[in-house]
Amino acid sequence: MSKYIDAHCHLLDAPNVDLAISNAQEKGVAAFVCAPATPAQWDAIVDLTHKYPFVFGTLGVHPWNVCELPQKYITVLEDLLIKNPKLMVGEIGLDKNRPDIPHQVHVFNEQLKIAHKYSRGVHLHCVGCWDIVMRVLSENKNTLPPFILAHGFSGNKNDIARLATEFNMYFTYGPRNLCHQHGATRILATPQSRILVESDGADSTVIPSLVSQMSEILNMETDILSDIIYENTKQIL
Ligand SMILES: [Zn+2]
């Protein structure tokens, strides 16, 4: 059976996290990278990564939550990252459908700097703000995180090569990407060494069928693609 890694999921949103994990394991999902929906889930993310060695985690303030920043959130974030050296930073970024882009940029920037300071990869959420994200990343070009995972990548396919080389970016594709009219074009434009797969939810059992859909788009054997994606994801755990 092929092995899979869900590169960006929200296991804590499952009604029963242990069951969600074992259901996914039965489908061959061997590891998970779990992101918090809100800072209220940070401690639970840490606990989950301690409970299961194959669950990796991210901590960060999502652009949807920047208007309700917890007090001293940067100090709390730094403290948790120091105590948990494998945790990444995320998901952080910008979303055009949410208010106050300048404040979103400020919080994104603060967390990018933390990711660089502790040498952690970043899970990036970007909806409709790729021009600003590229500007912010370029301004941080001497203090970039070691890699960036563009979760549910929805940017311009013509920017992919540049994003991969300048910012060491990886690109995850999930259910929303695969039903989007430009999803296939983006997947085809992504270097094979940079493709990852995500559920972006609490149900990682969808991963094998997502890889199978991607293999049809790429006209590849599903087993070969699942091995490639597995190895790509291991690079950034
Ligand atoms: Zn997410």
mmCIF file of C-alpha atoms and ligand atoms in Angstrom:
data_model
loop_
_atom_site.group_PDB
_atom_site.id
_atom_site.type_symbol
_atom_site.label_atom_id
_atom_site.label_comp_id
_atom_site.label_asym_id
_atom_site.label_seq_id
_atom_site.Cartn_x
_atom_site.Cartn_y
_atom_site.Cartn_z
ATOM 1 C CA MET A 1 0.000 0.000 0.000
ATOM 2 C CA SER A 2 1.214 3.493 -0.777
ATOM 3 C CA LYS A 3 2.199 5.730 2.101
ATOM 4 C CA TYR A 4 0.952 9.271 2.394
ATOM 5 C CA ILE A 5 1.515 12.373 4.500
ATOM 6 C CA ASP A 6 -1.253 14.915 4.975
ATOM 7 C CA ALA A 7 0.931 18.022 4.724
ATOM 8 C CA HIS A 8 -1.642 20.433 6.150
ATOM 9 C CA CYS A 9 -4.646 19.373 8.168
ATOM 10 C CA HIS A 10 -6.842 20.459 11.067
ATOM 11 C CA LEU A 11 -7.184 17.252 13.042
ATOM 12 C CA LEU A 12 -8.289 19.136 16.144
ATOM 13 C CA ASP A 13 -11.548 20.016 14.400
ATOM 14 C CA ALA A 14 -12.483 16.308 14.322
ATOM 15 C CA PRO A 15 -15.134 15.230 16.831
ATOM 16 C CA ASN A 16 -12.800 12.382 17.813
ATOM 17 C CA VAL A 17 -9.154 13.084 16.991
ATOM 18 C CA ASP A 18 -7.864 9.575 17.787
ATOM 19 C CA LEU A 19 -10.495 8.045 15.536
ATOM 20 C CA ALA A 20 -9.725 10.525 12.741
ATOM 21 C CA ILE A 21 -6.069 9.477 12.971
ATOM 22 C CA SER A 22 -6.725 5.736 12.983
ATOM 23 C CA ASN A 23 -9.212 6.011 10.092
ATOM 24 C CA ALA A 24 -6.597 7.837 8.036
ATOM 25 C CA GLN A 25 -3.886 5.344 8.989
ATOM 26 C CA GLU A 26 -6.062 2.566 7.562
ATOM 27 C CA LYS A 27 -5.922 4.407 4.227
ATOM 28 C CA GLY A 28 -2.120 4.610 4.353
ATOM 29 C CA VAL A 29 -1.726 8.095 5.833
ATOM 30 C CA ALA A 30 1.447 7.672 7.873
ATOM 31 C CA ALA A 31 1.991 11.238 9.098
ATOM 32 C CA PHE A 32 0.105 14.469 9.554
ATOM 33 C CA VAL A 33 1.023 18.130 9.829
ATOM 34 C CA CYS A 34 -1.638 19.678 11.974
ATOM 35 C CA ALA A 35 -2.321 23.424 12.025
ATOM 36 C CA PRO A 36 -4.388 25.264 14.634
ATOM 37 C CA ALA A 37 -7.584 27.040 13.599
ATOM 38 C CA THR A 38 -7.086 29.629 16.352
ATOM 39 C CA PRO A 39 -4.515 30.319 19.095
ATOM 40 C CA ALA A 40 -6.938 28.605 21.502
ATOM 41 C CA GLN A 41 -5.755 25.323 19.916
ATOM 42 C CA TRP A 42 -2.011 25.927 20.407
ATOM 43 C CA ASP A 43 -1.712 23.861 23.585
ATOM 44 C CA ALA A 44 -3.753 21.030 22.087
ATOM 45 C CA ILE A 45 -1.449 20.997 19.034
ATOM 46 C CA VAL A 46 1.562 20.640 21.328
ATOM 47 C CA ASP A 47 -0.149 17.833 23.262
ATOM 48 C CA LEU A 48 -1.081 16.008 20.063
ATOM 49 C CA THR A 49 2.506 16.087 18.778
ATOM 50 C CA HIS A 50 3.683 14.669 22.114
ATOM 51 C CA LYS A 51 1.070 11.933 22.046
ATOM 52 C CA TYR A 52 1.763 10.812 18.466
ATOM 53 C CA PRO A 53 5.326 10.949 17.090
ATOM 54 C CA PHE A 54 3.954 10.914 13.527
ATOM 55 C CA VAL A 55 1.858 14.056 14.110
ATOM 56 C CA PHE A 56 3.768 17.244 13.361
ATOM 57 C CA GLY A 57 2.402 20.641 14.213
ATOM 58 C CA THR A 58 2.391 24.323 13.452
ATOM 59 C CA LEU A 59 1.649 27.271 15.717
ATOM 60 C CA GLY A 60 0.656 30.705 14.531
ATOM 61 C CA VAL A 61 -2.081 33.277 14.173
ATOM 62 C CA HIS A 62 -4.208 32.751 11.064
ATOM 63 C CA PRO A 63 -5.029 35.940 9.127
ATOM 64 C CA TRP A 64 -8.678 35.354 10.061
ATOM 65 C CA ASN A 65 -7.799 35.861 13.734
ATOM 66 C CA VAL A 66 -5.523 38.892 13.675
ATOM 67 C CA CYS A 67 -8.256 41.137 15.074
ATOM 68 C CA GLU A 68 -8.394 39.119 18.308
ATOM 69 C CA LEU A 69 -4.705 38.663 19.050
ATOM 70 C CA PRO A 70 -4.093 37.040 22.408
ATOM 71 C CA GLN A 71 -2.113 39.176 24.846
ATOM 72 C CA LYS A 72 1.629 38.933 24.356
ATOM 73 C CA TYR A 73 1.009 36.407 21.624
ATOM 74 C CA ILE A 74 4.551 36.686 20.268
ATOM 75 C CA THR A 75 6.050 35.860 23.671
ATOM 76 C CA VAL A 76 3.734 32.866 24.086
ATOM 77 C CA LEU A 77 4.504 31.708 20.539
ATOM 78 C CA GLU A 78 8.259 32.036 21.036
ATOM 79 C CA ASP A 79 8.099 30.187 24.327
ATOM 80 C CA LEU A 80 6.186 27.264 22.805
ATOM 81 C CA LEU A 81 8.529 27.122 19.797
ATOM 82 C CA ILE A 82 11.603 27.067 22.031
ATOM 83 C CA LYS A 83 10.139 24.224 24.095
ATOM 84 C CA ASN A 84 9.050 22.294 20.990
ATOM 85 C CA PRO A 85 11.885 22.429 18.455
ATOM 86 C CA LYS A 86 10.035 20.486 15.743
ATOM 87 C CA LEU A 87 7.003 22.748 15.565
ATOM 88 C CA MET A 88 6.638 24.978 12.521
ATOM 89 C CA VAL A 89 4.961 28.396 12.245
ATOM 90 C CA GLY A 90 1.523 28.617 10.667
ATOM 91 C CA GLU A 91 -0.794 29.049 9.270
ATOM 92 C CA ILE A 92 0.028 32.693 8.765
ATOM 93 C CA GLY A 93 -0.477 35.040 5.861
ATOM 94 C CA LEU A 94 -3.006 37.289 4.191
ATOM 95 C CA ASP A 95 -6.625 36.946 3.097
ATOM 96 C CA LYS A 96 -8.345 39.533 0.920
ATOM 97 C CA ASN A 97 -11.761 38.441 2.220
ATOM 98 C CA ARG A 98 -10.920 39.497 5.748
ATOM 99 C CA PRO A 99 -10.639 43.041 7.133
ATOM 100 C CA ASP A 100 -7.613 45.220 7.753
ATOM 101 C CA ILE A 101 -4.941 44.060 5.315
ATOM 102 C CA PRO A 102 -2.310 46.459 6.822
ATOM 103 C CA HIS A 103 -2.778 44.815 10.232
ATOM 104 C CA GLN A 104 -2.682 41.360 8.613
ATOM 105 C CA VAL A 105 0.631 42.345 6.980
ATOM 106 C CA HIS A 106 1.996 43.517 10.339
ATOM 107 C CA VAL A 107 1.105 40.255 12.104
ATOM 108 C CA PHE A 108 2.350 38.175 9.160
ATOM 109 C CA ASN A 109 5.660 40.029 9.260
ATOM 110 C CA GLU A 110 6.060 39.563 13.010
ATOM 111 C CA GLN A 111 5.524 35.823 12.707
ATOM 112 C CA LEU A 112 7.824 35.508 9.681
ATOM 113 C CA LYS A 113 10.575 37.037 11.779
ATOM 114 C CA ILE A 114 9.922 34.545 14.585
ATOM 115 C CA ALA A 115 10.049 31.671 12.076
ATOM 116 C CA HIS A 116 13.417 32.916 10.857
ATOM 117 C CA LYS A 117 14.725 33.483 14.387
ATOM 118 C CA TYR A 118 14.001 29.876 15.396
ATOM 119 C CA SER A 119 14.645 28.441 11.945
ATOM 120 C CA ARG A 120 11.170 26.993 11.454
ATOM 121 C CA GLY A 121 9.288 26.372 8.239
ATOM 122 C CA VAL A 122 6.124 28.364 7.616
ATOM 123 C CA HIS A 123 2.650 27.273 6.535
ATOM 124 C CA LEU A 124 1.357 30.135 4.420
ATOM 125 C CA HIS A 125 -2.311 30.997 3.920
ATOM 126 C CA CYS A 126 -2.743 33.414 1.024
ATOM 127 C CA VAL A 127 -6.044 34.262 -0.618
ATOM 128 C CA GLY A 128 -6.010 36.966 -3.285
ATOM 129 C CA CYS A 129 -2.950 38.734 -1.857
ATOM 130 C CA TRP A 130 -0.050 37.163 -3.752
ATOM 131 C CA ASP A 131 1.365 40.517 -4.857
ATOM 132 C CA ILE A 132 1.580 41.689 -1.240
ATOM 133 C CA VAL A 133 2.920 38.338 -0.009
ATOM 134 C CA MET A 134 5.689 38.420 -2.624
ATOM 135 C CA ARG A 135 6.545 41.990 -1.646
ATOM 136 C CA VAL A 136 6.666 41.136 2.069
ATOM 137 C CA LEU A 137 8.807 38.048 1.427
ATOM 138 C CA SER A 138 11.184 40.040 -0.802
ATOM 139 C CA GLU A 139 11.522 42.671 1.928
ATOM 140 C CA ASN A 140 12.474 39.835 4.288
ATOM 141 C CA LYS A 141 14.879 38.236 1.868
ATOM 142 C CA ASN A 142 17.728 38.163 4.384
ATOM 143 C CA THR A 143 15.534 36.845 7.178
ATOM 144 C CA LEU A 144 13.408 34.215 5.448
ATOM 145 C CA PRO A 145 12.238 31.019 7.120
ATOM 146 C CA PRO A 146 14.015 27.838 5.936
ATOM 147 C CA PHE A 147 11.031 26.917 3.760
ATOM 148 C CA ILE A 148 7.473 28.016 3.094
ATOM 149 C CA LEU A 149 4.595 25.649 2.438
ATOM 150 C CA ALA A 150 1.984 27.490 0.364
ATOM 151 C CA HIS A 151 -1.074 25.681 1.589
ATOM 152 C CA GLY A 152 -3.926 25.250 -0.889
ATOM 153 C CA PHE A 153 -1.891 27.181 -3.437
ATOM 154 C CA SER A 154 -4.123 29.576 -5.365
ATOM 155 C CA GLY A 155 -1.571 31.938 -6.895
ATOM 156 C CA ASN A 156 -0.533 32.529 -10.477
ATOM 157 C CA LYS A 157 1.021 29.486 -12.133
ATOM 158 C CA ASN A 158 3.602 31.759 -13.749
ATOM 159 C CA ASP A 159 4.947 32.722 -10.316
ATOM 160 C CA ILE A 160 5.518 29.137 -9.120
ATOM 161 C CA ALA A 161 9.091 28.697 -10.374
ATOM 162 C CA ARG A 162 10.162 32.024 -8.879
ATOM 163 C CA LEU A 163 8.457 31.313 -5.540
ATOM 164 C CA ALA A 164 10.137 27.915 -5.350
ATOM 165 C CA THR A 165 13.636 29.242 -5.979
ATOM 166 C CA GLU A 166 13.517 32.612 -4.191
ATOM 167 C CA PHE A 167 11.610 31.550 -1.097
ATOM 168 C CA ASN A 168 12.146 27.776 -1.010
ATOM 169 C CA MET A 169 8.414 27.329 -1.436
ATOM 170 C CA TYR A 170 6.483 24.067 -1.569
ATOM 171 C CA PHE A 171 2.927 23.876 -2.865
ATOM 172 C CA THR A 172 0.140 21.818 -1.325
ATOM 173 C CA TYR A 173 -3.034 20.968 -3.164
ATOM 174 C CA GLY A 174 -6.254 19.870 -1.526
ATOM 175 C CA PRO A 175 -9.945 19.334 -2.206
ATOM 176 C CA ARG A 176 -10.650 22.980 -3.016
ATOM 177 C CA ASN A 177 -7.744 23.214 -5.463
ATOM 178 C CA LEU A 178 -8.730 20.078 -7.308
ATOM 179 C CA CYS A 179 -12.246 21.277 -8.014
ATOM 180 C CA HIS A 180 -11.084 24.769 -8.994
ATOM 181 C CA GLN A 181 -11.007 25.541 -12.724
ATOM 182 C CA HIS A 182 -7.300 26.509 -12.557
ATOM 183 C CA GLY A 183 -6.306 23.757 -10.139
ATOM 184 C CA ALA A 184 -4.998 21.441 -12.834
ATOM 185 C CA THR A 185 -2.975 24.212 -14.506
ATOM 186 C CA ARG A 186 -1.270 25.041 -11.224
ATOM 187 C CA ILE A 187 -0.460 21.401 -10.496
ATOM 188 C CA LEU A 188 0.985 20.990 -13.988
ATOM 189 C CA ALA A 189 3.137 24.099 -13.501
ATOM 190 C CA THR A 190 4.538 22.929 -10.134
ATOM 191 C CA PRO A 191 7.984 21.281 -10.191
ATOM 192 C CA GLN A 192 7.530 17.624 -9.198
ATOM 193 C CA SER A 193 9.945 18.042 -6.310
ATOM 194 C CA ARG A 194 7.668 20.721 -4.808
ATOM 195 C CA ILE A 195 4.234 19.086 -4.925
ATOM 196 C CA LEU A 196 2.504 18.149 -1.660
ATOM 197 C CA VAL A 197 -1.031 17.097 -0.764
ATOM 198 C CA GLU A 198 -3.322 18.291 2.018
ATOM 199 C CA SER A 199 -6.786 17.645 3.370
ATOM 200 C CA ASP A 200 -6.951 21.122 4.963
ATOM 201 C CA GLY A 201 -9.493 19.586 7.289
ATOM 202 C CA ALA A 202 -10.086 16.983 9.948
ATOM 203 C CA ASP A 203 -10.567 14.056 7.562
ATOM 204 C CA SER A 204 -7.247 12.833 6.173
ATOM 205 C CA THR A 205 -8.883 9.752 4.625
ATOM 206 C CA VAL A 206 -9.384 11.910 1.507
ATOM 207 C CA ILE A 207 -5.622 11.992 0.809
ATOM 208 C CA PRO A 208 -5.307 8.842 -1.368
ATOM 209 C CA SER A 209 -8.115 9.949 -3.667
ATOM 210 C CA LEU A 210 -6.596 13.436 -3.955
ATOM 211 C CA VAL A 211 -3.276 11.903 -5.014
ATOM 212 C CA SER A 212 -5.089 9.725 -7.505
ATOM 213 C CA GLN A 213 -6.802 12.800 -9.024
ATOM 214 C CA MET A 214 -3.456 14.594 -9.178
ATOM 215 C CA SER A 215 -1.852 11.628 -10.898
ATOM 216 C CA GLU A 216 -4.518 11.786 -13.606
ATOM 217 C CA ILE A 217 -3.804 15.480 -14.129
ATOM 218 C CA LEU A 218 -0.071 14.763 -14.337
ATOM 219 C CA ASN A 219 -0.599 11.622 -16.399
ATOM 220 C CA MET A 220 1.503 9.572 -13.974
ATOM 221 C CA GLU A 221 1.104 6.266 -12.194
ATOM 222 C CA THR A 222 -0.584 6.953 -8.847
ATOM 223 C CA ASP A 223 1.992 4.843 -6.964
ATOM 224 C CA ILE A 224 4.866 6.799 -8.450
ATOM 225 C CA LEU A 225 3.268 10.131 -7.606
ATOM 226 C CA SER A 226 2.407 9.067 -4.062
ATOM 227 C CA ASP A 227 6.058 8.090 -3.492
ATOM 228 C CA ILE A 228 7.256 11.434 -4.884
ATOM 229 C CA ILE A 229 4.850 13.399 -2.689
ATOM 230 C CA TYR A 230 5.763 11.313 0.361
ATOM 231 C CA GLU A 231 9.476 11.972 -0.134
ATOM 232 C CA ASN A 232 8.886 15.679 -0.846
ATOM 233 C CA THR A 233 6.964 16.046 2.410
ATOM 234 C CA LYS A 234 9.575 14.188 4.441
ATOM 235 C CA GLN A 235 12.100 16.826 3.348
ATOM 236 C CA ILE A 236 10.237 19.452 5.354
ATOM 237 C CA LEU A 237 9.274 17.590 8.527
HETATM 238 ZN ZN ZN B 1 -5.580 25.285 6.998
#
